[in-house]
Short mmCIF file of C-alpha atoms in Angstrom, two decimals:
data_model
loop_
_atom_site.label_atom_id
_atom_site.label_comp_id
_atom_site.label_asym_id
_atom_site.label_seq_id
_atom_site.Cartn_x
_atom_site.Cartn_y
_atom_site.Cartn_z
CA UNK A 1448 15.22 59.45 -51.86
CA UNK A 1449 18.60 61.38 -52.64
CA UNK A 1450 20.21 58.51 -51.45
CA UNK A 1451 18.69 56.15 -54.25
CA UNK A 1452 18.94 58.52 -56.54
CA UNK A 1453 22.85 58.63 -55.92
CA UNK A 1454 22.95 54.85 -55.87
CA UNK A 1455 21.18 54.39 -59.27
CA UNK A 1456 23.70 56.31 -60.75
CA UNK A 1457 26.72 54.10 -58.99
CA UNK A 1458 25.21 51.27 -60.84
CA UNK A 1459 25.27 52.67 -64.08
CA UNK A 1460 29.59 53.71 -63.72
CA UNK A 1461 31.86 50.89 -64.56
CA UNK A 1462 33.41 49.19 -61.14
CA UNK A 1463 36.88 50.17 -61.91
CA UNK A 1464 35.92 53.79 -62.56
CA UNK A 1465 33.81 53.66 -59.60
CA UNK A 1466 36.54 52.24 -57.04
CA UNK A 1467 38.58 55.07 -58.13
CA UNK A 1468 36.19 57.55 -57.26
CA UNK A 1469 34.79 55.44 -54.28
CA UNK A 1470 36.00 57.89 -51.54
CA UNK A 1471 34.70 61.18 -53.04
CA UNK A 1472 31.38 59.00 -53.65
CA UNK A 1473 30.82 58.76 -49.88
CA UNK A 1474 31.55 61.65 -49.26
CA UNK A 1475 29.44 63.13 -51.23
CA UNK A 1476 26.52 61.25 -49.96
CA UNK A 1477 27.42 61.65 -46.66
CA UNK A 1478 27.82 65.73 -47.16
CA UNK A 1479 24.53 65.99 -49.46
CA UNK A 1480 22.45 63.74 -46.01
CA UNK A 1481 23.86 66.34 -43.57
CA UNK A 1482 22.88 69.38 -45.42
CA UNK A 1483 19.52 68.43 -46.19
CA UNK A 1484 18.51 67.68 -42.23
CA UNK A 1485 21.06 70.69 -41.33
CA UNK A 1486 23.98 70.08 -39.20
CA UNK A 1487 21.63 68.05 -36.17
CA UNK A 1488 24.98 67.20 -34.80
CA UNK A 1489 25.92 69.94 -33.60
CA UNK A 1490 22.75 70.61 -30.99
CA UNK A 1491 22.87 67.33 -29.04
CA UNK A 1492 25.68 65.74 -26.91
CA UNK A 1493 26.81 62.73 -29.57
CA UNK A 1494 28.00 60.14 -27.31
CA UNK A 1495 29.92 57.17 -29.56
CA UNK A 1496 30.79 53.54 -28.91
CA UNK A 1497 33.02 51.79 -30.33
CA UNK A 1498 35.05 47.99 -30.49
CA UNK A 1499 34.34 44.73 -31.45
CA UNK A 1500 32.64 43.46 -28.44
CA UNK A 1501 30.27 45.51 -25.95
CA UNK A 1502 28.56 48.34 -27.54
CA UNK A 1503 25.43 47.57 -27.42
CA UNK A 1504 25.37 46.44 -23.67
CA UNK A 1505 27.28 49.76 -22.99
CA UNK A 1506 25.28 51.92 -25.12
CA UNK A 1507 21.83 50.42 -22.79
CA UNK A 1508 23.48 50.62 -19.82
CA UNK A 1509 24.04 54.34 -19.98
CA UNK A 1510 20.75 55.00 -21.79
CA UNK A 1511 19.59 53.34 -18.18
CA UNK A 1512 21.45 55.48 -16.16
CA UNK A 1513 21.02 58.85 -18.08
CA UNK A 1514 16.93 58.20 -17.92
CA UNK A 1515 17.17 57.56 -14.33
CA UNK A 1516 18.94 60.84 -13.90
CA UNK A 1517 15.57 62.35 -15.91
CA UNK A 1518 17.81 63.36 -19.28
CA UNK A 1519 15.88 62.61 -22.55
CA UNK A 1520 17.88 60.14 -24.77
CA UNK A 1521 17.86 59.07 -28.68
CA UNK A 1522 19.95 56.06 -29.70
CA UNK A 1523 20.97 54.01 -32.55
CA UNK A 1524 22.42 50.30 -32.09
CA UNK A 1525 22.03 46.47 -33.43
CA UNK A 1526 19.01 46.30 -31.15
CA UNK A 1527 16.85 49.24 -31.40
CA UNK A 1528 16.37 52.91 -32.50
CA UNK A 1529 15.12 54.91 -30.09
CA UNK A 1530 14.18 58.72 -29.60
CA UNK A 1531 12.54 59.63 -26.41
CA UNK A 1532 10.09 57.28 -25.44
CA UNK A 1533 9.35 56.17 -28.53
CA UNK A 1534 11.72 52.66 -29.48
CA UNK A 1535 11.51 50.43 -32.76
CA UNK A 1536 13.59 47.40 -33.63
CA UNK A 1537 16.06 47.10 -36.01
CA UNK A 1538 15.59 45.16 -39.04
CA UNK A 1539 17.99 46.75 -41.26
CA UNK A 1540 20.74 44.06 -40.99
CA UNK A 1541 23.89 46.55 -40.06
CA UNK A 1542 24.64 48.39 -36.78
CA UNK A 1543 25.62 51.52 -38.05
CA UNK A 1544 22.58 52.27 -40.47
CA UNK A 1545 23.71 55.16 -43.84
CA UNK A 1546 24.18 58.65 -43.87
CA UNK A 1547 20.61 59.78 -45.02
CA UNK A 1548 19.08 57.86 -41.87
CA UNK A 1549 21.51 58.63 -39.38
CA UNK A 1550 20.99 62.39 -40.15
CA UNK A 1551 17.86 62.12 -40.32
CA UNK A 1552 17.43 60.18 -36.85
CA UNK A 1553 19.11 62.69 -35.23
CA UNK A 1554 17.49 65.81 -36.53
CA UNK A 1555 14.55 63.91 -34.99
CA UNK A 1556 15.96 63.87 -31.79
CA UNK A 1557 16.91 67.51 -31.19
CA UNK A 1558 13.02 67.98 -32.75
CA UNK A 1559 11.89 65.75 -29.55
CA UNK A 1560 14.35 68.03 -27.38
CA UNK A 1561 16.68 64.85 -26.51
CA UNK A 1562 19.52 65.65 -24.43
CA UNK A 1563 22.26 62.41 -25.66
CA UNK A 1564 22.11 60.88 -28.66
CA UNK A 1565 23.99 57.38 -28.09
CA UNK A 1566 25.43 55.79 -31.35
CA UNK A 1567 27.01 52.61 -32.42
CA UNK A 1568 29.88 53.61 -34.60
CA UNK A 1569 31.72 50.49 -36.42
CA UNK A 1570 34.83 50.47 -38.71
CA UNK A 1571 32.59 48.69 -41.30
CA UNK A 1572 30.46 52.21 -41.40
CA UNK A 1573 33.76 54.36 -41.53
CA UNK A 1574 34.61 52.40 -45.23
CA UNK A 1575 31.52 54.40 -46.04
CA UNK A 1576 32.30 57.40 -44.03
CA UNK A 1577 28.78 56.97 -42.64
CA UNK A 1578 30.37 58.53 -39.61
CA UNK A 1579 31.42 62.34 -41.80
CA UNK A 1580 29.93 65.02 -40.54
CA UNK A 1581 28.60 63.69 -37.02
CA UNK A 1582 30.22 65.79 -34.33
CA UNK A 1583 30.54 63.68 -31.46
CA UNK A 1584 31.23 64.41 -27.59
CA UNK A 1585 32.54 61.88 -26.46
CA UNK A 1586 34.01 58.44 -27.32
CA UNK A 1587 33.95 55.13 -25.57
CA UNK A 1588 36.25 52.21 -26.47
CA UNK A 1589 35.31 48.79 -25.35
CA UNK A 1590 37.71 46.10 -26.64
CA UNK A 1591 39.59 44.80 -30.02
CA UNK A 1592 39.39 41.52 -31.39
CA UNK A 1593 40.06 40.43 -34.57
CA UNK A 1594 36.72 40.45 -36.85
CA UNK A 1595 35.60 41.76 -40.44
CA UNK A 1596 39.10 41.34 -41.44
CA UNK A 1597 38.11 40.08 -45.02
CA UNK A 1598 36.89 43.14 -45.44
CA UNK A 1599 39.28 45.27 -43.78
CA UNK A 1600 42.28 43.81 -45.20
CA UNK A 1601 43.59 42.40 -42.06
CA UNK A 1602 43.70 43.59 -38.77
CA UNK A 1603 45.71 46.56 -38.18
CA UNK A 1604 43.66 48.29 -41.13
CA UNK A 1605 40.93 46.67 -38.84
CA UNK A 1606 42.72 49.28 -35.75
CA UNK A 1607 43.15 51.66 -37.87
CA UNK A 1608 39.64 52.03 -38.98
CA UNK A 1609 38.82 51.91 -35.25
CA UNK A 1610 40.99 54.58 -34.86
CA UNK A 1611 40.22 56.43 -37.10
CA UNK A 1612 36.48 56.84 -35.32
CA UNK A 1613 38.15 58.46 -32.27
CA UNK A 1614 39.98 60.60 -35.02
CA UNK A 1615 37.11 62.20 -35.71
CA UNK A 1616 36.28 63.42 -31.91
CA UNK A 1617 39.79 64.88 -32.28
CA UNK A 1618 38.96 67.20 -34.96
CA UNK A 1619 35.22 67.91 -33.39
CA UNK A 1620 34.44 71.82 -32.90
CA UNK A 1621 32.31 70.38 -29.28
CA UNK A 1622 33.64 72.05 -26.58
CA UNK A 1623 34.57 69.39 -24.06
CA UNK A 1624 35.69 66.41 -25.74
CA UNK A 1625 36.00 62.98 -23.74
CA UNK A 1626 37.82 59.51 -24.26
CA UNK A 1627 37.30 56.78 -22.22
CA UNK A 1628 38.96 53.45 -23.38
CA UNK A 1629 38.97 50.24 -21.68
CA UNK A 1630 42.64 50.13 -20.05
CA UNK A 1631 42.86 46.04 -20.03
CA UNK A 1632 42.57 45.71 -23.54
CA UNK A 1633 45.79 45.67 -25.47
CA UNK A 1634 45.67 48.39 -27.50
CA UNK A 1635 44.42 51.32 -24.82
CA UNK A 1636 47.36 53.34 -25.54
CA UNK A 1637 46.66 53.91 -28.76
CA UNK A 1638 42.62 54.93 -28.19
CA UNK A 1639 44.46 57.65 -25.47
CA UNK A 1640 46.41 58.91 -27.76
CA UNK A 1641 43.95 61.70 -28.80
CA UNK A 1642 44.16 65.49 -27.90
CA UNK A 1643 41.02 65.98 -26.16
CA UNK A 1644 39.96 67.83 -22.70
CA UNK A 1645 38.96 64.85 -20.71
CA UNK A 1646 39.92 61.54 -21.05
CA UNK A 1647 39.05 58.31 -18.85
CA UNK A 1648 40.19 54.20 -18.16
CA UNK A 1649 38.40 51.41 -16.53
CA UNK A 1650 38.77 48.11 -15.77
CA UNK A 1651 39.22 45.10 -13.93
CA UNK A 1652 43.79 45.10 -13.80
CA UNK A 1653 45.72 46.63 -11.43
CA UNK A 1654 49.17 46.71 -13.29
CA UNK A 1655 47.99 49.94 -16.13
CA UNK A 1656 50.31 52.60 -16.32
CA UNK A 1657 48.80 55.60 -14.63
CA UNK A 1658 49.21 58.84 -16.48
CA UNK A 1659 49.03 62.25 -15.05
CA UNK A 1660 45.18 64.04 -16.29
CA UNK A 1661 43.50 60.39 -16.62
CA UNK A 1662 40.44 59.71 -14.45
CA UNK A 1663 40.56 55.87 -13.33
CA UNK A 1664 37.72 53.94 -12.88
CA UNK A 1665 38.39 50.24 -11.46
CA UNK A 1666 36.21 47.94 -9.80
CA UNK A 1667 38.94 46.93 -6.60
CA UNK A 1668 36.36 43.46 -6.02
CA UNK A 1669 33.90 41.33 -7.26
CA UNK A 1670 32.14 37.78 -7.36
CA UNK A 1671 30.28 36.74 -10.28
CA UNK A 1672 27.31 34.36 -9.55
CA UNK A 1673 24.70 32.10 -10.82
CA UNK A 1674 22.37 35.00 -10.76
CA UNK A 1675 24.60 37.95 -11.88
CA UNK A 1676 27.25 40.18 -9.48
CA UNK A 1677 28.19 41.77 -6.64
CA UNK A 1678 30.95 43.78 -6.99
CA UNK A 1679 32.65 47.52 -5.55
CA UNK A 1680 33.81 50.24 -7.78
CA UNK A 1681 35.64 52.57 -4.76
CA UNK A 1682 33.88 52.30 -1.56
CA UNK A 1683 30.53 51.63 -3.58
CA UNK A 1684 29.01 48.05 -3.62
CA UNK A 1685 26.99 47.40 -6.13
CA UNK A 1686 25.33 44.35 -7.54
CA UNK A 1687 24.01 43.41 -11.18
CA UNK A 1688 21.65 40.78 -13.25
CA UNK A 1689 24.84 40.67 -16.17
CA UNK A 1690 26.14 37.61 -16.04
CA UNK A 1691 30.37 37.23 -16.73
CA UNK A 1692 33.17 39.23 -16.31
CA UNK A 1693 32.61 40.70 -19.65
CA UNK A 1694 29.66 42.45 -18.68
CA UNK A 1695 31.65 43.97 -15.74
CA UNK A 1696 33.85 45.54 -18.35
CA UNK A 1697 30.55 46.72 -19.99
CA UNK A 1698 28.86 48.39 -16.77
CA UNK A 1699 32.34 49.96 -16.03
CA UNK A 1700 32.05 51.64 -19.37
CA UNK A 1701 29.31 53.10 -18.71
CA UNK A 1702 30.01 54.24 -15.26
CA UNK A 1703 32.89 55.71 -16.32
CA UNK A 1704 30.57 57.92 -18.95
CA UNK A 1705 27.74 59.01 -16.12
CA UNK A 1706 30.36 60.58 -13.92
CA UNK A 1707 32.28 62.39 -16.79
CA UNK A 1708 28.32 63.80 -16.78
CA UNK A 1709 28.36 64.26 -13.12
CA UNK A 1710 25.64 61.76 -12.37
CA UNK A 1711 25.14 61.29 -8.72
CA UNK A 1712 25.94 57.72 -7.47
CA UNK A 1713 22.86 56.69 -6.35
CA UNK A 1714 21.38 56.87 -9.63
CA UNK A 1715 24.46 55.29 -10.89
CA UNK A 1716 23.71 52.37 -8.77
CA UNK A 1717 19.32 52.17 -8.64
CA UNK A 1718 19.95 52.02 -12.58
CA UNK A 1719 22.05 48.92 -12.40
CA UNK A 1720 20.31 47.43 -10.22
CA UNK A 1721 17.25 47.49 -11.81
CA UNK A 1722 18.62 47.04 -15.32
CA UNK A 1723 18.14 43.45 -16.40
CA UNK A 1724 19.86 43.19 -19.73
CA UNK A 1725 18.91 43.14 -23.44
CA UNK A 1726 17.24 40.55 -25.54
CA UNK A 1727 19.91 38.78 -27.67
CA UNK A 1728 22.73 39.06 -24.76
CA UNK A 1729 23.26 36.39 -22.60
CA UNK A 1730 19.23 36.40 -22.70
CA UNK A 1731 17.44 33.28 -20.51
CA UNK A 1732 14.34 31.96 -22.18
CA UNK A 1733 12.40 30.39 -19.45
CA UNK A 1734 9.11 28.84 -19.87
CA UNK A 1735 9.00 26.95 -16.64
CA UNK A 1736 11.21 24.18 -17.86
CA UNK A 1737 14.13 22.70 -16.08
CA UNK A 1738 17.20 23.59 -18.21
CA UNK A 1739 18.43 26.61 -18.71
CA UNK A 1740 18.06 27.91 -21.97
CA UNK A 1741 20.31 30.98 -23.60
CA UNK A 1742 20.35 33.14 -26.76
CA UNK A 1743 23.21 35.09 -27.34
CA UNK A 1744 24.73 37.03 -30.09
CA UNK A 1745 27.83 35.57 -29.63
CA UNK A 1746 29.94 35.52 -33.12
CA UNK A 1747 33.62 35.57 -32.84
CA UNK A 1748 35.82 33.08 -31.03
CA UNK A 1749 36.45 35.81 -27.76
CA UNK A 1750 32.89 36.11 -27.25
CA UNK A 1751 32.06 32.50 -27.77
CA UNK A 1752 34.36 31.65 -25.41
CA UNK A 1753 33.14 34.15 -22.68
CA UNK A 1754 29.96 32.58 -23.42
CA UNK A 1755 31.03 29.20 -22.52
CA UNK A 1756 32.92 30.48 -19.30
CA UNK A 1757 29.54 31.37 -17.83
CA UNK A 1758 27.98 28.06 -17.71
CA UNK A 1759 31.03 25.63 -16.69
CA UNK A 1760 28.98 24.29 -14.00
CA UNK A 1761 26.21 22.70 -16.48
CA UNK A 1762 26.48 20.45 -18.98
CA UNK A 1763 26.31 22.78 -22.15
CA UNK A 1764 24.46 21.80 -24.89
CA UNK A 1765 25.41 24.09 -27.61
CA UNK A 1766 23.61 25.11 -31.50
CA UNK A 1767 26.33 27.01 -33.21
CA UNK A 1768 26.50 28.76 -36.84
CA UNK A 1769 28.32 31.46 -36.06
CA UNK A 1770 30.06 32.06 -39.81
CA UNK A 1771 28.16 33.93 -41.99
CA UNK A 1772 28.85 33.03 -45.77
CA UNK A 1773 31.31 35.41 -47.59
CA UNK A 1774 33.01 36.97 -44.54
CA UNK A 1775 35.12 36.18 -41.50
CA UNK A 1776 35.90 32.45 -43.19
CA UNK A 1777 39.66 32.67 -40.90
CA UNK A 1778 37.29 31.95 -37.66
CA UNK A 1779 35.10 29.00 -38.72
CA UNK A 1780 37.67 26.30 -37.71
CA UNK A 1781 38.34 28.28 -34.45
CA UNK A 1782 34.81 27.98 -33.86
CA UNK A 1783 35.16 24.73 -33.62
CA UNK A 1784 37.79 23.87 -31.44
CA UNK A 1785 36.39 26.16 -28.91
CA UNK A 1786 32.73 24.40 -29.26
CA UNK A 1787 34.84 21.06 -28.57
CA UNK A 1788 36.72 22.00 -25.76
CA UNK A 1789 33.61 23.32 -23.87
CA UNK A 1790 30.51 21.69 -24.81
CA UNK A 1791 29.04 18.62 -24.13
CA UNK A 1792 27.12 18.35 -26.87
CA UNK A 1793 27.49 20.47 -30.32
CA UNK A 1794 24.47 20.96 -33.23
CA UNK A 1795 25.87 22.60 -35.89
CA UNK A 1796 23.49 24.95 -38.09
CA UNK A 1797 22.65 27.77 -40.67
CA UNK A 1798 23.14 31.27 -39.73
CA UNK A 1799 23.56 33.45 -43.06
CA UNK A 1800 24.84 31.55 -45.90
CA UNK A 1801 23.91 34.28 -47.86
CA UNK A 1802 25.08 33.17 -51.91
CA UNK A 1803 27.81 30.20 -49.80
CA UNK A 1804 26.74 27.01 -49.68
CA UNK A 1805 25.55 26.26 -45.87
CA UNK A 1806 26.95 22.71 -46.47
CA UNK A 1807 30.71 24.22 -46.96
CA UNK A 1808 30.60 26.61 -43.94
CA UNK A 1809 29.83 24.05 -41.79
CA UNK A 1810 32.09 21.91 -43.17
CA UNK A 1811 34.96 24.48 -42.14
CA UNK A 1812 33.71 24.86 -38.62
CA UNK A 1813 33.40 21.01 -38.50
CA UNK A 1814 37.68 20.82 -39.18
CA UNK A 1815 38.05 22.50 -35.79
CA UNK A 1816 35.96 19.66 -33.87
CA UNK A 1817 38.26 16.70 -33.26
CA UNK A 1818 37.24 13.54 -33.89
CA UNK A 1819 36.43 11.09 -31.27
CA UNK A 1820 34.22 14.61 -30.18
CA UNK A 1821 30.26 13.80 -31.84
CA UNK A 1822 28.59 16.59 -33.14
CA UNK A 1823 25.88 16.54 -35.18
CA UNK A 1824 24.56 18.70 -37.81
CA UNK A 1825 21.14 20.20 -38.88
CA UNK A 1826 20.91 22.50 -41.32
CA UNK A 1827 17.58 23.79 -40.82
CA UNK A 1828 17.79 26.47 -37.37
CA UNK A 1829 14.59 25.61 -36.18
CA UNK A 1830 15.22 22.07 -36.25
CA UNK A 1831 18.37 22.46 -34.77
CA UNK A 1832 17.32 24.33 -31.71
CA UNK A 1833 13.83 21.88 -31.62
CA UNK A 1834 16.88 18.79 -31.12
CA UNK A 1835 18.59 20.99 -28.76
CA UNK A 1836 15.83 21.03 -26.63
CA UNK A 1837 14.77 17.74 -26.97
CA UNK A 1838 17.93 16.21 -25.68
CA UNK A 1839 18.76 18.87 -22.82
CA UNK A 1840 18.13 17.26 -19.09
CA UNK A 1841 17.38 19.30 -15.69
CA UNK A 1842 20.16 21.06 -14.94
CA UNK A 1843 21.68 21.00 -18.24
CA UNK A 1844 22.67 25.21 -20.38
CA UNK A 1845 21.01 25.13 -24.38
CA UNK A 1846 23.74 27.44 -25.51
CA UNK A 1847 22.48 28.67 -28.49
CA UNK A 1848 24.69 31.44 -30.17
CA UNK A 1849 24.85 33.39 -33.16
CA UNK A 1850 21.54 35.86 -34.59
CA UNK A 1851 21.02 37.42 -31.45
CA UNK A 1852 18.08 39.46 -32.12
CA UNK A 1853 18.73 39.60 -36.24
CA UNK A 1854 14.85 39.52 -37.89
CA UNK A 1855 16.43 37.94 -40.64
CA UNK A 1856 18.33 34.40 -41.78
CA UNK A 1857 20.31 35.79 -45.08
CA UNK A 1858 19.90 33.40 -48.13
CA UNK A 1859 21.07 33.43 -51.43
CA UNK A 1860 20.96 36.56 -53.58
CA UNK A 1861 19.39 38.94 -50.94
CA UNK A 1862 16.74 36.91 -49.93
CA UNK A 1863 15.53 37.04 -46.30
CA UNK A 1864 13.85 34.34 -44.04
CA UNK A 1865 11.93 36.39 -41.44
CA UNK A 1866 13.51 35.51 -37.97
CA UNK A 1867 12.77 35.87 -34.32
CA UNK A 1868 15.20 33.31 -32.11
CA UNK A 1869 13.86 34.50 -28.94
CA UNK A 1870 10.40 33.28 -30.51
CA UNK A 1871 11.56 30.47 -31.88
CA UNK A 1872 13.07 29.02 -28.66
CA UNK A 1873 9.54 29.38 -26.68
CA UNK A 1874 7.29 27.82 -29.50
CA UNK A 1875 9.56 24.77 -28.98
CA UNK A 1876 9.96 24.43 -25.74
CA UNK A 1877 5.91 24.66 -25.82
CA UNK A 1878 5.98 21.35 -28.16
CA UNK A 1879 8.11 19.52 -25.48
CA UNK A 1880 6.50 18.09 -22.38
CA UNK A 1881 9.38 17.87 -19.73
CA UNK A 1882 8.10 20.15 -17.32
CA UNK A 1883 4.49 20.74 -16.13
#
């Protein structure tokens, strides 16, 4: 309510007054949510996840592990909110939801007694300072890739909202503060460079520099499969559902978080094993037919690519839209070229025009497809998946990338076409008749 209140009254200032004021706006909001539910932050261990890629595949995998070791876990992400055993989807359209909510969600969980709250925190949410006033533990670093730049103003302001997430662990009053950053990615150096008590790497690379107080965590070898991997962290062997080398990066993420908590390794392990992924993440849809079919949330060129990497050994049929309207327009044409260098057949769709015209951001991604390459495009999603299907042989991957799990196609001036692509991809495949 408070917040509405606040946000009537933004509407009524002029925008030039209001930009100028902007930062003491948020904080003000953010300050006014956290005294009304009363400092929840600091009687639960926050644990925050950060980077372009990853955090909501990390932030599962250690809600696995932490309820197989019996601790009672809240958490907030893309996919889900959850507090105890009670979970409900997220239709809110934003990973990191505001202030008012976020307070709010986790006064709930020390109510319910939860142990770890896990959060998705995003650089989008610090603009807002959605993250003020949440005291976290400890913060976990998965990768950096260029995205939201638009809004950012390019992408070191892009890092440096990142950073400035791990910033705020730095100043926490908690009373063991912990870091762990992925140590193949880039920029590692400067998501360690943090006064805290404990910090932590992983990752896949032998050549990081090792630094004196830095616990490593590297899987030494591994084989990725058809039907997910077998790989050794140490003298432990483990093996996974996750599909790609990305998701290795994502388990090792989490591993490195359960022993900074002193989990044991066998429930380590018995929680991998048994965890099967996420709806929306490299997620099969099988109905007994003879193709594999795949929704993922994949959305910037890295991940699109990582995607494709996966299924080199089919013939990938792939329904892209990846671009939604008014943001991110730098990747469209990249989009492309990477669709036309690894698929075999490409169906270019809506995603979330929002107030663009669909026509034009297809267009873009279209510039990036060479042309003897044949792509066609289909405006309507449904339709577009429905051809997908239709054409796809045994054998053959229906790549289809982009909303994930998102409940909603975005259309002009707010409106909002309820959407379930998991949902969508079975009611076709039950109009089709190529298996029995």
């Amino acid at each position: 309510m408070l917040d509405k209140i606040l946000n009537f009254f933004r509407r009524l200032i002029p925008g030039k007054i209001f930009r100028f004021f902007q930062p003491f706006y948020h904080w003000l909001l953010s300050f006014t949510a956290v005294l009304v539910y009363r400092f929840p932050s600091r009687k639960i261990f926050i644990v925050g996840v950060t980077g372009t890629k990853g955090k909501t595949s990390v932030l599962e995998i250690i809600n696995a592990i932490l309820e197989k070791a019996e601790y009672k876990t809240a958490l907030v992400s893309t996919l889900r909110f959850k507090v105890a055993r009670e979970t409900e989807r997220n239709e809110l359209k934003m990973t990191m939801p505001g202030r008012f909510f976020l307070q709010k969600f986790l006064r709930r969980a020390v109510r319910e007694k939860c142990q770890y709250a896990l959060l998705e925190m995003t650089s989008q949410g610090t603009l807002q300072s959605r993250h003020r006033f949440i005291k976290p533990d400890a913060m976990i670093f998965t990768n950096l890739a260029p995205e939201h730049l638009e809004s950012h103003g390019g992408f070191e302001k892009y890092k440096k909202a990142k950073l400035h997430i791990f910033k705020t662990l730095e100043k926490s009053n908690k009373k063991r503060k912990i870091i762990i950053v992925n140590a193949d990615d880039k920029n590692a150096k400067d998501f360690l460079n943090f006064d805290v008590d404990e910090k932590w790497v992983y990752g896949l690379k032998k050549d990081f520099e090792k630094k004196e107080g830095v616990n490593e965590l590297r899987i030494t070898n591994y084989e990725l499969r058809t039907e997910g991997s077998h790989f050794e962290i140490g003298d432990k062997k483990f093996t996974s559902r996750l599909l790609g080398e990305f998701n290795l990066y994502n388990i090792l993420a989490a591993v490195a978080f359960a022993r900074s908590q002193a989990i044991d390794w066998e429930s380590i392990r018995s929680a991998i094993e048994k965890f099967r992924g996420i709806p929306g993440r490299v997620e099969f849809i099988e109905e007994g037919q003879d193709f594999k079919v795949v929704v993922d949330y994949a959305h910037t060129p890295d991940s699109l690519q990582k995607l494709y990497d996966v299924f080199q050994s089919s013939r990938r049929i792939c329904v892209l839209g990846a671009a939604g309207g008014g943001r991110d327009r730098w990747k469209r044409e990249e989009l492309g070229k990477i669709a036309a260098a690894n698929c075999d057949d490409i169906i270019l769709t809506n995603e979330d025009p929002y107030d663009e015209n669909p026509k034009e951001i297809i267009g873009q991604i279209s510039k990036g497809i060479s042309s003897p390459f044949k792509y066609k495009i289909i405006l309507n999603r449904r339709e577009a998946i429905a051809e997908a299907l239709r054409i796809a042989k045994a054998g053959d991957a229906v790549l289809i990338t982009g909303k994930g799990t998102d409940p909603y196609i975005m259309g002009p001036k707010g409106t909002k076409i309820k959407w379930d692509e998991g949902e969508v991809v079975r009611e076709e495949l039950g109009k089709i008749k190529k298996y029995g």
